[in-house]
Coordinates of C-alpha atoms in Angstrom, one line a residue:
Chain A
X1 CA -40.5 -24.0 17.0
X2 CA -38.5 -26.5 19.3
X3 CA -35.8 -26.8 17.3
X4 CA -35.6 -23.0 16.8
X5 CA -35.5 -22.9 20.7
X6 CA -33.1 -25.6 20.2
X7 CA -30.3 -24.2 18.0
X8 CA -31.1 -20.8 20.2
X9 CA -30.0 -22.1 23.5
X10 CA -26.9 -23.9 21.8
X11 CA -26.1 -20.3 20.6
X12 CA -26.5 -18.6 23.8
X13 CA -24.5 -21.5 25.9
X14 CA -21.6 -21.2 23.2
X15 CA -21.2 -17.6 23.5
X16 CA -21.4 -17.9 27.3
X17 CA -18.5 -20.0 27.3
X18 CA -16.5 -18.3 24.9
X19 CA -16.9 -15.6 27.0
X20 CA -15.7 -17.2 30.1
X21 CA -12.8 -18.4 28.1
X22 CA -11.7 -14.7 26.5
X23 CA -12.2 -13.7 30.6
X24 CA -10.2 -16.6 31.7
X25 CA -7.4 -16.2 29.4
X26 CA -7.8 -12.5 29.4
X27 CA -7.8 -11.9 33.7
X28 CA -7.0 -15.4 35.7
X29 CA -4.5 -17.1 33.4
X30 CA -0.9 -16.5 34.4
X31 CA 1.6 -17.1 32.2
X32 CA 4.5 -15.9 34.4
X33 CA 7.6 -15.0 32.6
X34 CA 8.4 -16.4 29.6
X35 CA 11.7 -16.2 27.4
X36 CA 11.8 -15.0 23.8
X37 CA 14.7 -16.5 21.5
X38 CA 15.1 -14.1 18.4
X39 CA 17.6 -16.0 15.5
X40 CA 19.3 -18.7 17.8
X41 CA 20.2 -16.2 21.0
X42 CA 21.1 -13.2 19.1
X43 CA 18.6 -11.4 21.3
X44 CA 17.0 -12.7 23.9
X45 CA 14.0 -10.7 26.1
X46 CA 12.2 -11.7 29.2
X47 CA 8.4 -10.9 28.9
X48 CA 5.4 -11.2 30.9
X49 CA 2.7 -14.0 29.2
X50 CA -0.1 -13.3 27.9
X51 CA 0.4 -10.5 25.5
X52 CA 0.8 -10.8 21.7
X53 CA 4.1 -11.5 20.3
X54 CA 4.2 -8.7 18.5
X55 CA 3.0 -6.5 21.0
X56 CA 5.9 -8.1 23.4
X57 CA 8.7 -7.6 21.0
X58 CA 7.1 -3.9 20.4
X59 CA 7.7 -3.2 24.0
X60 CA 11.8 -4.9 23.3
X61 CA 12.4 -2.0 21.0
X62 CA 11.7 -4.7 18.5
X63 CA 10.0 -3.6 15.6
X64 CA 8.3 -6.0 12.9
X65 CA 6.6 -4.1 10.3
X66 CA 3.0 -3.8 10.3
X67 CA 0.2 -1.6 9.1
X68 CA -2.7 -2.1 10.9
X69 CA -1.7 -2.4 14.7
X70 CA -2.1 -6.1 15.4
X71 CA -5.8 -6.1 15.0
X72 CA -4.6 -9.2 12.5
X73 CA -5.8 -7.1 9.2
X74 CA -2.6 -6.1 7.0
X75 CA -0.7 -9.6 7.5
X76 CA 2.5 -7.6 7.1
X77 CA 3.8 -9.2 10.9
X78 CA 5.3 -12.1 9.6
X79 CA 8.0 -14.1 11.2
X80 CA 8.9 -17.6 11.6
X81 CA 8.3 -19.3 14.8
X82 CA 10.5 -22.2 15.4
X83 CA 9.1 -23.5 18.4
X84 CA 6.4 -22.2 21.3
X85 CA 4.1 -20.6 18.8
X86 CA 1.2 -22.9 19.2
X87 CA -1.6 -23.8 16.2
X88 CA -2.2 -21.4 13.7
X89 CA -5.4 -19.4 13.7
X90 CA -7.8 -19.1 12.0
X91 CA -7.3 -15.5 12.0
X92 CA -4.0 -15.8 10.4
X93 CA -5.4 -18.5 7.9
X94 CA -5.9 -16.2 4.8
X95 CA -2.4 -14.4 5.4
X96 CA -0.2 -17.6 5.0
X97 CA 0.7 -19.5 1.8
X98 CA 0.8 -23.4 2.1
X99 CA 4.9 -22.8 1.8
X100 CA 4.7 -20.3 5.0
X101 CA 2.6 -22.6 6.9
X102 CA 5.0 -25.4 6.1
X103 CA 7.6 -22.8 6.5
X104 CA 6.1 -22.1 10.4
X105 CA 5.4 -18.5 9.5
X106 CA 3.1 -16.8 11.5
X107 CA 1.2 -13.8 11.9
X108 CA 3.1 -12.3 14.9
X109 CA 0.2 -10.5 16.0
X110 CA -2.2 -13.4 16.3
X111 CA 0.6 -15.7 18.2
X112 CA 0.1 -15.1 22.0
X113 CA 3.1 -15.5 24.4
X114 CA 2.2 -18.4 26.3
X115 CA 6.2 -20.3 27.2
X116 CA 8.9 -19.7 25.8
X117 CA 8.9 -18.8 22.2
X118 CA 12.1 -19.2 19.1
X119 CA 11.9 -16.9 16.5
X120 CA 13.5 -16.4 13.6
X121 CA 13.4 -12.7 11.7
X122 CA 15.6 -10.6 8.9
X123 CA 18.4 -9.9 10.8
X124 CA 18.3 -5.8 8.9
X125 CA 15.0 -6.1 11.9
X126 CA 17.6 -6.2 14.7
X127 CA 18.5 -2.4 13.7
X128 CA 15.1 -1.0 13.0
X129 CA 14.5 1.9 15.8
X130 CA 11.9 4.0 17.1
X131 CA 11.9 8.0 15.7
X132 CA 10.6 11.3 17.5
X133 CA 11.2 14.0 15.3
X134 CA 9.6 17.4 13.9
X135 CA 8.0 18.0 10.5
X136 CA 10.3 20.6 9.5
X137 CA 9.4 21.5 5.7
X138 CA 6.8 20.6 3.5
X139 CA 7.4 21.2 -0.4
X140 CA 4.7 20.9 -3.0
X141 CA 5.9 18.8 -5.9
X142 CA 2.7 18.4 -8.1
X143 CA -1.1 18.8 -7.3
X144 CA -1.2 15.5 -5.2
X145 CA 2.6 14.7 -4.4
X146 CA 4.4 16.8 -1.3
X147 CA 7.8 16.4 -0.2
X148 CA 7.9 16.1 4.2
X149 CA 11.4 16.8 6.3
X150 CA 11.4 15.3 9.1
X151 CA 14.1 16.6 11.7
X152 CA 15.1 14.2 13.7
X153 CA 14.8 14.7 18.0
X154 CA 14.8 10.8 19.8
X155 CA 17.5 9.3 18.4
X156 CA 18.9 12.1 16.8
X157 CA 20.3 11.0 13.9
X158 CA 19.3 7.4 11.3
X159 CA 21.7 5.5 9.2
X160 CA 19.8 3.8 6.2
X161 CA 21.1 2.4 2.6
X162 CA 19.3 4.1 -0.3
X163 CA 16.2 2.1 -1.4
X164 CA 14.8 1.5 2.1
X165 CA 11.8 2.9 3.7
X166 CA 10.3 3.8 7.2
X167 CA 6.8 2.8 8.4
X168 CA 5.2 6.5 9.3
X169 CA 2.7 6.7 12.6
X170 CA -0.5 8.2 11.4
X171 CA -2.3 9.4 14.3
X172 CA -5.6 9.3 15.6
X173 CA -6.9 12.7 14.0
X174 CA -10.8 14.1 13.6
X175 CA -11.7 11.4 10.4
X176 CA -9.4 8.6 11.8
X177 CA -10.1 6.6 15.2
X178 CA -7.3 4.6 15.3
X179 CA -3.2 5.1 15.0
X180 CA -1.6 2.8 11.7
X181 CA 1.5 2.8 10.4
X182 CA 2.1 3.3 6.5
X183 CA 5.4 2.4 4.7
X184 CA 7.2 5.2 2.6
X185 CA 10.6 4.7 0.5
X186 CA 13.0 7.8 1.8
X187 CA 13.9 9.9 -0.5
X188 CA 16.9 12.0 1.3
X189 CA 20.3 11.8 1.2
X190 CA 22.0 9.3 3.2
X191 CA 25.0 11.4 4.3
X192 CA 22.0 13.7 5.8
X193 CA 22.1 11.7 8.9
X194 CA 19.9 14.3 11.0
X195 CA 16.7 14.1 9.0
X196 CA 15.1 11.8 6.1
X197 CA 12.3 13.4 3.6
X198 CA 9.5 11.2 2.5
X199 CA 7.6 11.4 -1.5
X200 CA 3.8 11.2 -0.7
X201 CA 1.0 11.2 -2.8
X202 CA -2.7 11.8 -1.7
X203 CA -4.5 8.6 -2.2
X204 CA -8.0 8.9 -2.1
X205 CA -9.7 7.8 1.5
X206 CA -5.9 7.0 2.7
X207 CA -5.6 7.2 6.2
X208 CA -1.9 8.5 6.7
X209 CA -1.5 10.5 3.5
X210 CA -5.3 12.0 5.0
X211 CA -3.1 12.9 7.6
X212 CA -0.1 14.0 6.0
X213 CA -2.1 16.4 3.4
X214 CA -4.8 17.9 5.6
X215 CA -3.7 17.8 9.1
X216 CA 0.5 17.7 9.5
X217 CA 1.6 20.6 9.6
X218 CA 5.5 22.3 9.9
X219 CA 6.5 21.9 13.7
X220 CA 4.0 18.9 14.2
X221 CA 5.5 15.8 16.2
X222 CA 6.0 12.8 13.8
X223 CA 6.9 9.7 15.2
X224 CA 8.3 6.6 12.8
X225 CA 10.4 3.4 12.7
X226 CA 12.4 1.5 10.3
X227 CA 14.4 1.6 8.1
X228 CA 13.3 -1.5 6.7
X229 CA 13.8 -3.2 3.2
X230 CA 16.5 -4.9 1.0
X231 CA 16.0 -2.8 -2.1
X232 CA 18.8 -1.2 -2.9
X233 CA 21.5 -0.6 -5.3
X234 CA 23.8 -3.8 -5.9
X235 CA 27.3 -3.6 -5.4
X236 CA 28.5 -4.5 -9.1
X237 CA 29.8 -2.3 -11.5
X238 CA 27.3 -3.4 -14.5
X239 CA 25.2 -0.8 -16.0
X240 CA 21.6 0.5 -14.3
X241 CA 18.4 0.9 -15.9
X242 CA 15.9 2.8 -13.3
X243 CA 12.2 3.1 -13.9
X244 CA 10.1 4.4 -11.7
X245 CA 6.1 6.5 -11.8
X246 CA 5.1 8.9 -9.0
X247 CA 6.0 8.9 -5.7
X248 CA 8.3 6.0 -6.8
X249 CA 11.2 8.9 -7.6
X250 CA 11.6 8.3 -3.8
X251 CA 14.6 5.4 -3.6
X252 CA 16.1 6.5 -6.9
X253 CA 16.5 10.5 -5.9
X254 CA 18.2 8.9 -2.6
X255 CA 19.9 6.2 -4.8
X256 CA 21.5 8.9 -6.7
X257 CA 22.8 11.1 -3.9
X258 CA 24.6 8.1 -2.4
X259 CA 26.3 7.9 -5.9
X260 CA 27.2 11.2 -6.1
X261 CA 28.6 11.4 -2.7
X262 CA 30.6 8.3 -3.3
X263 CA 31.6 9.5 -7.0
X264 CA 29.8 6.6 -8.1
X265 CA 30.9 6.4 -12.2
X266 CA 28.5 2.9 -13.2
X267 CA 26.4 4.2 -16.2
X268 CA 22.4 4.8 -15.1
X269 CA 19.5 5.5 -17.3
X270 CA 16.2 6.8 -15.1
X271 CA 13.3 6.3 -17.0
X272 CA 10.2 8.3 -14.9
X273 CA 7.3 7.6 -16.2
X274 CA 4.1 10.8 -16.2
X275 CA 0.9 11.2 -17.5
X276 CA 1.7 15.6 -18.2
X277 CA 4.1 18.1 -17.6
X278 CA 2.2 18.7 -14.0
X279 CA 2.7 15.1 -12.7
X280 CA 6.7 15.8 -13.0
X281 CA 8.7 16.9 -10.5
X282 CA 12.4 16.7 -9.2
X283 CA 13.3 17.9 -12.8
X284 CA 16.1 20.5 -11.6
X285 CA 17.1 18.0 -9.3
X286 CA 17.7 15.2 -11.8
X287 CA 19.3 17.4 -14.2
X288 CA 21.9 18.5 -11.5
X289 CA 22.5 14.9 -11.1
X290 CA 23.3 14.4 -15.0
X291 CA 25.8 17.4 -15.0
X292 CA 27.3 15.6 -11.4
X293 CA 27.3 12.3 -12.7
X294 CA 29.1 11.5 -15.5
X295 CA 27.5 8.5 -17.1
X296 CA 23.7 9.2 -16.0
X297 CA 20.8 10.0 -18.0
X298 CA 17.7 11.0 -16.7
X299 CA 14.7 10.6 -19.4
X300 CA 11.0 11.7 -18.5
X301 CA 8.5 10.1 -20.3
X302 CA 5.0 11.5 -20.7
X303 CA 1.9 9.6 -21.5
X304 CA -0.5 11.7 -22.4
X305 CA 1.5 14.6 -23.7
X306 CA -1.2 16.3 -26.1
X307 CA -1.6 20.2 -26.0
X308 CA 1.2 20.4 -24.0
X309 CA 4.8 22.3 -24.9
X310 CA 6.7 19.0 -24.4
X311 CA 9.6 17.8 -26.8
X312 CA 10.8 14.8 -24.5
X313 CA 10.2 11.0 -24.8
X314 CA 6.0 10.5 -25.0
X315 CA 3.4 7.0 -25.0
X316 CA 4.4 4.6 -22.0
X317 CA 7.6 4.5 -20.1
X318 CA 8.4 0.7 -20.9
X319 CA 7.7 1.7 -24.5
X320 CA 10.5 4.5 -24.3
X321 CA 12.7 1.6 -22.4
X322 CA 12.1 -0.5 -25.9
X323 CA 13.2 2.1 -28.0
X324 CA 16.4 3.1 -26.1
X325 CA 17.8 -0.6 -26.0
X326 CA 18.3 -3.4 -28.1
X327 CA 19.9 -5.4 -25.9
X328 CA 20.1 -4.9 -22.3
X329 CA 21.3 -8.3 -21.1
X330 CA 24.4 -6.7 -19.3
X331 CA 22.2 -4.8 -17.5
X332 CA 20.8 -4.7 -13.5
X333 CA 17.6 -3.1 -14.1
X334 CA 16.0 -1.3 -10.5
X335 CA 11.9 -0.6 -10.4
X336 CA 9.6 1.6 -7.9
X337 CA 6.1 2.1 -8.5
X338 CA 2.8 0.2 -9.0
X339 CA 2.3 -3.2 -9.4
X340 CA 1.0 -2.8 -13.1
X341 CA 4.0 -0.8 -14.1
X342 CA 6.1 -3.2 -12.6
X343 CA 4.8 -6.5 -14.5
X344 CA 5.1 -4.5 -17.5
X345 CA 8.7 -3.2 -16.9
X346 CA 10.2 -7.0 -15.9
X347 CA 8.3 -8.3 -19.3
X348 CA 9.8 -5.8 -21.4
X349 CA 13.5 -5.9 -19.4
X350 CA 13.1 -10.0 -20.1
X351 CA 12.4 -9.0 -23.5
X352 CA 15.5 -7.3 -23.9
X353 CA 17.6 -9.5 -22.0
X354 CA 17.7 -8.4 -18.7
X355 CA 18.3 -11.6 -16.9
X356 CA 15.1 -11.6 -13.9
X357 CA 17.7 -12.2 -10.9
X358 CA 19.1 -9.0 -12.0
X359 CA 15.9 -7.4 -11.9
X360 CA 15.3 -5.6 -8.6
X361 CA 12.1 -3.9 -7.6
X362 CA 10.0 -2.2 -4.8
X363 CA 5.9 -2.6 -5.0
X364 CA 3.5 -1.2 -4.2
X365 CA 1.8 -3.8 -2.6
Chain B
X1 CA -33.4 -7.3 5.0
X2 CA -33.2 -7.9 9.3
X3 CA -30.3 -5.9 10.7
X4 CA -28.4 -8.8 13.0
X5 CA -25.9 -8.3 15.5
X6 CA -23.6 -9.4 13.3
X7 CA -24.6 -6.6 10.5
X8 CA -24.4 -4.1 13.6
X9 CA -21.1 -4.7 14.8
X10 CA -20.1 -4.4 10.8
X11 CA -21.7 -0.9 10.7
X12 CA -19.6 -0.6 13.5
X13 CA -16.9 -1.1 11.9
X14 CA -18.3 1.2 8.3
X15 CA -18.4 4.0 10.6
X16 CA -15.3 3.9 12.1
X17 CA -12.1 5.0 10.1
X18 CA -10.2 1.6 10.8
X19 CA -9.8 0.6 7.3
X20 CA -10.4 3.9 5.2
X21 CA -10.5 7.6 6.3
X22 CA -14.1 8.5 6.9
X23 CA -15.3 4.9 7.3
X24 CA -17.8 3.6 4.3
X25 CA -20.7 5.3 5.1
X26 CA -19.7 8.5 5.0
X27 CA -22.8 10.9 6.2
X28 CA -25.4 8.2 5.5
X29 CA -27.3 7.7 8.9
X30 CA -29.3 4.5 7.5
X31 CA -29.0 1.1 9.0
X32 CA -26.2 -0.9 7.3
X33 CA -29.0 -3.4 6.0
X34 CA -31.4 -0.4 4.3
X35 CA -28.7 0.5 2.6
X36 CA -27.8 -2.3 0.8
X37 CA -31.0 -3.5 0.5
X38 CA -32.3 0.0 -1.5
X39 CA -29.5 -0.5 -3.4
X40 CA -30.0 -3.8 -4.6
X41 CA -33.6 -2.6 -5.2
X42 CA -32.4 -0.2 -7.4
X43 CA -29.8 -2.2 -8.9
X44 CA -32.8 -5.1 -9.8
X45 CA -35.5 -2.3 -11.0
X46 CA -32.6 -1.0 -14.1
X47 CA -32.9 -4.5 -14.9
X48 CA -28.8 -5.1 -13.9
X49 CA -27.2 -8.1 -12.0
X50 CA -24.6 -7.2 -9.3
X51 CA -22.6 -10.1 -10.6
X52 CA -22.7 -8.9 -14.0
X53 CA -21.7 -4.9 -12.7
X54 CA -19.0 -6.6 -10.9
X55 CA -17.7 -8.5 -14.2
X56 CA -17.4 -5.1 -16.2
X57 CA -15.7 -3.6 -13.8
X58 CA -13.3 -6.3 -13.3
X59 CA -12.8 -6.2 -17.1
X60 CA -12.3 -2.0 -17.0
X61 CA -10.0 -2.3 -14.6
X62 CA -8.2 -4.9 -16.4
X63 CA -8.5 -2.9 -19.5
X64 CA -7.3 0.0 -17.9
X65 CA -4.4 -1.3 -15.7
X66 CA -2.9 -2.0 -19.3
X67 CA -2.3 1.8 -19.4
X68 CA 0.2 2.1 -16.7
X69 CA -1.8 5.1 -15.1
X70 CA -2.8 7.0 -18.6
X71 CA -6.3 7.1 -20.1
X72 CA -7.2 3.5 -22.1
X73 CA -10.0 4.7 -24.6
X74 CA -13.2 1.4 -24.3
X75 CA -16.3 0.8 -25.1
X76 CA -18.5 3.2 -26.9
X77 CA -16.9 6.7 -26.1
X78 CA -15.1 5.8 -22.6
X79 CA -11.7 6.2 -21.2
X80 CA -10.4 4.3 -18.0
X81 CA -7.6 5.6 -16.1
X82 CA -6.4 3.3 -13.3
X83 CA -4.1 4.3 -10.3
X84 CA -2.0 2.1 -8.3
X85 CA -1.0 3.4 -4.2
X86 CA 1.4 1.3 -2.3
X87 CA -0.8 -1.5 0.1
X88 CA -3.5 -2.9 0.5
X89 CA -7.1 -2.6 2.0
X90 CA -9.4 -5.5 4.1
X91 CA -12.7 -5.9 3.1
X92 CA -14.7 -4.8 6.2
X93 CA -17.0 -8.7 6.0
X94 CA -15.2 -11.0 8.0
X95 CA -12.4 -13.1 5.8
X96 CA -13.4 -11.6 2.5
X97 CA -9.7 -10.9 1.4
X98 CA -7.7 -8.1 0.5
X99 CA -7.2 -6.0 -2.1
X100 CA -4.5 -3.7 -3.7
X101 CA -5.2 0.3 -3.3
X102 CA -6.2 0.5 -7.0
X103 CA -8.5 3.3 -8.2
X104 CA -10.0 2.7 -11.4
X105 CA -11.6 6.2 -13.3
X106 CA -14.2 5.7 -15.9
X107 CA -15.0 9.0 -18.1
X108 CA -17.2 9.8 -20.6
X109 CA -15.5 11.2 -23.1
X110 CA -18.7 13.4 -24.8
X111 CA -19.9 15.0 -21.5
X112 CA -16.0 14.3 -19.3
X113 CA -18.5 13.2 -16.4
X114 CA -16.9 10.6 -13.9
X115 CA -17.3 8.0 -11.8
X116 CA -14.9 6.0 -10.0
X117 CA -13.9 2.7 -7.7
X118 CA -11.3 0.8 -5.8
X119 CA -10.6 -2.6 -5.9
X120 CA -11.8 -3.1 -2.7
X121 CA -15.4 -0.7 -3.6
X122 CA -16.1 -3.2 -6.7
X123 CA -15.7 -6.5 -4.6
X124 CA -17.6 -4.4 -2.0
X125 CA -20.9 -4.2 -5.1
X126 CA -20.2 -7.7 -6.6
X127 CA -20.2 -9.8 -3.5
X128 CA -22.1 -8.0 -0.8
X129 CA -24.5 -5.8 -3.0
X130 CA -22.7 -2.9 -1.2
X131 CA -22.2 0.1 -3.1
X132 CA -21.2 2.2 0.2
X133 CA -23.0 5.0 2.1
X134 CA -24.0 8.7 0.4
X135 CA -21.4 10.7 1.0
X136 CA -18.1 8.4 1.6
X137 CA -15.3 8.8 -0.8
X138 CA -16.1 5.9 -3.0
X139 CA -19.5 5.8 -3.0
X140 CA -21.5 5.3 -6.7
X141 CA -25.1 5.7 -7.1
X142 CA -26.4 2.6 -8.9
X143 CA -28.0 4.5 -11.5
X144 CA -24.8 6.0 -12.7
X145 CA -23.0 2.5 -12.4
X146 CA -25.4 1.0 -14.3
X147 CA -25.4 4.0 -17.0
X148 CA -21.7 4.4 -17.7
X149 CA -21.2 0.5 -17.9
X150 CA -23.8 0.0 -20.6
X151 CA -21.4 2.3 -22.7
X152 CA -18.3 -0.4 -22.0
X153 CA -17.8 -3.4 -24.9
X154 CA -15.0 -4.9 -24.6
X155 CA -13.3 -4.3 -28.0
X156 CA -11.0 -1.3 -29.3
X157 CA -8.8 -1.0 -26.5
X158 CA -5.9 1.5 -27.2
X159 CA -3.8 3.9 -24.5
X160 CA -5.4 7.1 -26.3
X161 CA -1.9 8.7 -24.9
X162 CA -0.2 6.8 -27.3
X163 CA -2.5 7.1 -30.6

């Protein structure tokens, strides 16, 4: 019984002063004004201590990507602190790899502005901006997939290279308490400075594509930032295999515009993976691009093609890859979809050649 | 099973829609702690081991990740379907990890009934004996669980879109 009453009144006086510490820091500490160095004085802000860092370079106009809010749960905030950043947490613990740690990467949400703080970030992060803009059109592409316009108001017009994506603001909606942020590849063309168009498919229990299916509508406010990313189309002349599944169509439709507007002649082959005739989409689309391009070919493969009227490639995408090549080892080969299709795809491109520096891909991870 | 602070301030957390839409408990107004522990209950009475429920469905997923998103045909009479979404999900226990947006679709192939799981919803059964509140979006009834995976062997794997 004592020692129950023991380890009880070591519980409550522990709590107590944790407590008096979150209300210390929180209300009486005074961290005055502290400076924030991003990549050796490129930037440099004057903050107010005491807030996140990622909530301090929010307020900059700084965006780092992440998908949960800083509540320290996505671990997408990442950047290198080179000095001011303090221990890291245990909070950020299970984010970081040994190398990272060693590395001084750090969860920016979980490092609190203290002094003065060095950072060092992409520098493609310097030019992500904050968008207001207006749904303008939604398309249905198959029974889960919808194409979203988004007209743009505050700045009025984005400049991003093919292959990169935005973070989207999911607002707080009746089934959703909280506002995240959800990365989508674009899927418009570049040249159409006043607007992107986003791919989305319903996922099951998703917060933002909850939103985007059920509850935005045409004329709803949409607020995003970015663009973000470094996948995108090299600048060589060596030939391209694509493969992409789904809502991975998204860089490779943009991709594709950019070559046609830059009369773009390298040889492509676009290898989109289905399961039936209803999960394809873009069709018309990709076969305007064969007749404008003159050295791409755009091959659908269906999976599960049985009982439908269907007299293009069937079985697996990376099986229709196999059978197109026998040696691909000129190749840059360029991947969007799930991680499964993905590991598959770089096996099979290794197979045939492809060397993996030349393989480029976007996950979905 | 007592229903601490700490398991209130994770039903807290169920109910809210921080992680998934709807939260994890969906319409279910039990305590947190009834709810696992009727399903564990359950779980015991068919005579089934949440660590071996968990290690099928590890394996179906497996099996049916090898599909690239096109029905695998397992097991005696089964097909697995598994889709991939871009990011990840945070399992609501504190430092329990994170796991890909995978939804993995097991169907019967003689009567086409369904059930399904994420990533995150099978960790959710083999580690914390939670098989999520009636009513949520990935929410399976032991029974069913339990039913469909005494069908899965792990032999005769084949995309059934290909053969």
């Amino acid at each position: 019984m004592n020692l129950v009453l023991i380890v009880l009144v070591v519980s409550v006086i522990a709590a107590v002063l944790a407590a008096v510490l979150v209300f210390a820091d929180t209300y009486i500490n005074n961290y005055g004004e502290c400076e924030i160095d991003v990549n050796e004085g490129t930037r440099t802000y004057t903050v107010k201590g005491g807030t996140s860092l990622l909530g301090a370079l929010t307020d900059q106009k700084l965006f780092i990507p992440s998908a949960c809010g800083g509540r320290g749960t996505c671990g997408y905030c990442k950047v290198k602190v080179i000095d001011g950043g303090g221990p890291v947490l245990p909070t950020e613990d299970g984010f970081l790899s040994p190398e990272e740690k060693k590395e001084n990467v750090r969860l920016s949400c979980q490092v609190k502005v203290r002094g003065n703080i060095k950072i060092r970030i992409p520098d493609d992060l310097l030019s992500v901006r904050e968008f207001t803009c207006v749904c303008s059109r939604i398309r249905e592409l198959t029974y889960d997939i919808r194409e979203f316009r988004f007209t743009l108001e505050e700045p009025d017009s984005i400049t991003f290279v093919p292959g990169q994506y935005v973070q989207l603001l999911s607002p707080v909606y009746a089934g959703s308490s909280e506002e995240v942020y959800r990365a989508y590849s674009i899927s418009s063309n570049p040249a159409d400075t006043a607007a992107i168009e986003l791919v989305i498919r319903l996922v099951p229990g998703g917060i933002c594509t909850t939103y985007c299916f059920e509850h935005l509508k045409e004329g709803s406010p949409v607020r995003f930032n970015g663009p973000y990313g470094e996948f995108r189309m090299s600048d060589t002349d060596a030939p391209m295999i694509m493969i992409a599944g789904g809502s991975g169509m998204a860089p490779f439709n943009s991709i594709l515009h950019q070559m046609k507007s830059t009369g773009c002649t390298r040889t492509a082959v676009y290898f989109f993976g289905a399961r039936k005739v209803r999960d394809l989409f873009y069709i018309d689309e990709m076969r305007a691009f064969e007749k404008e391009l003159p050295n791409f070919t755009f091959i659908p493969v269906l999976s599960e093609p049985q009982g439908e009227q269907w007299d293009g490639e069937t079985g697996l995408v990376t099986e229709a890859v196999q059978r197109h090549f026998n040696d691909a080892s000129g190749h840059e080969a360029y991947l969007c979809g799930s991680p499964g299709m993905i590991d598959a795809s770089i096996v099979v491109l290794k197979k045939l050649g492809v060397p993996e520096d030349r393989i480029y891909y976007d996950k979905f991870s | 099973m007592k229903q601490t602070v700490q398991m209130q301030e994770l039903e807290a957390l169920m109910r809210s829609s921080q992680i998934v839409a709807g939260g994890f408990l969906g319409s279910d107004t039990r305590p947190l702690s009834e709810i696992i522990e009727a399903d564990e209950a359950d779980v015991a009475a068919l005579g089934a081991t949440l660590d071996g429920l968990g290690a099928k469905m590890a394996e179906l997923t497996a099996a049916g990740k090898r599909g690239l998103g096109t029905a695998v045909a397992v097991g005696d009479g089964l097909s697995v379907r598994v889709e991939e979404s871009r990011g990840l999900l945070i399992c609501p226990w504190p430092n329990h990890g994170r796991f890909l947006k995978t939804e993995t679709i097991v169907t019967r192939l003689d009567t086409g009934v369904s059930i399904h799981w994420s990533d995150l919803s099978a960790h959710l059964i083999a580690a914390h004996g939670f098989f999520q509140g009636r009513g949520s979006a990935f929410r399976v009834e032991p029974r069913d669980l339990v039913a469909m995976l005494s069908l899965y062997h792990p032999s005769s794997e084949h995309p059934s879109g290909t053969s």
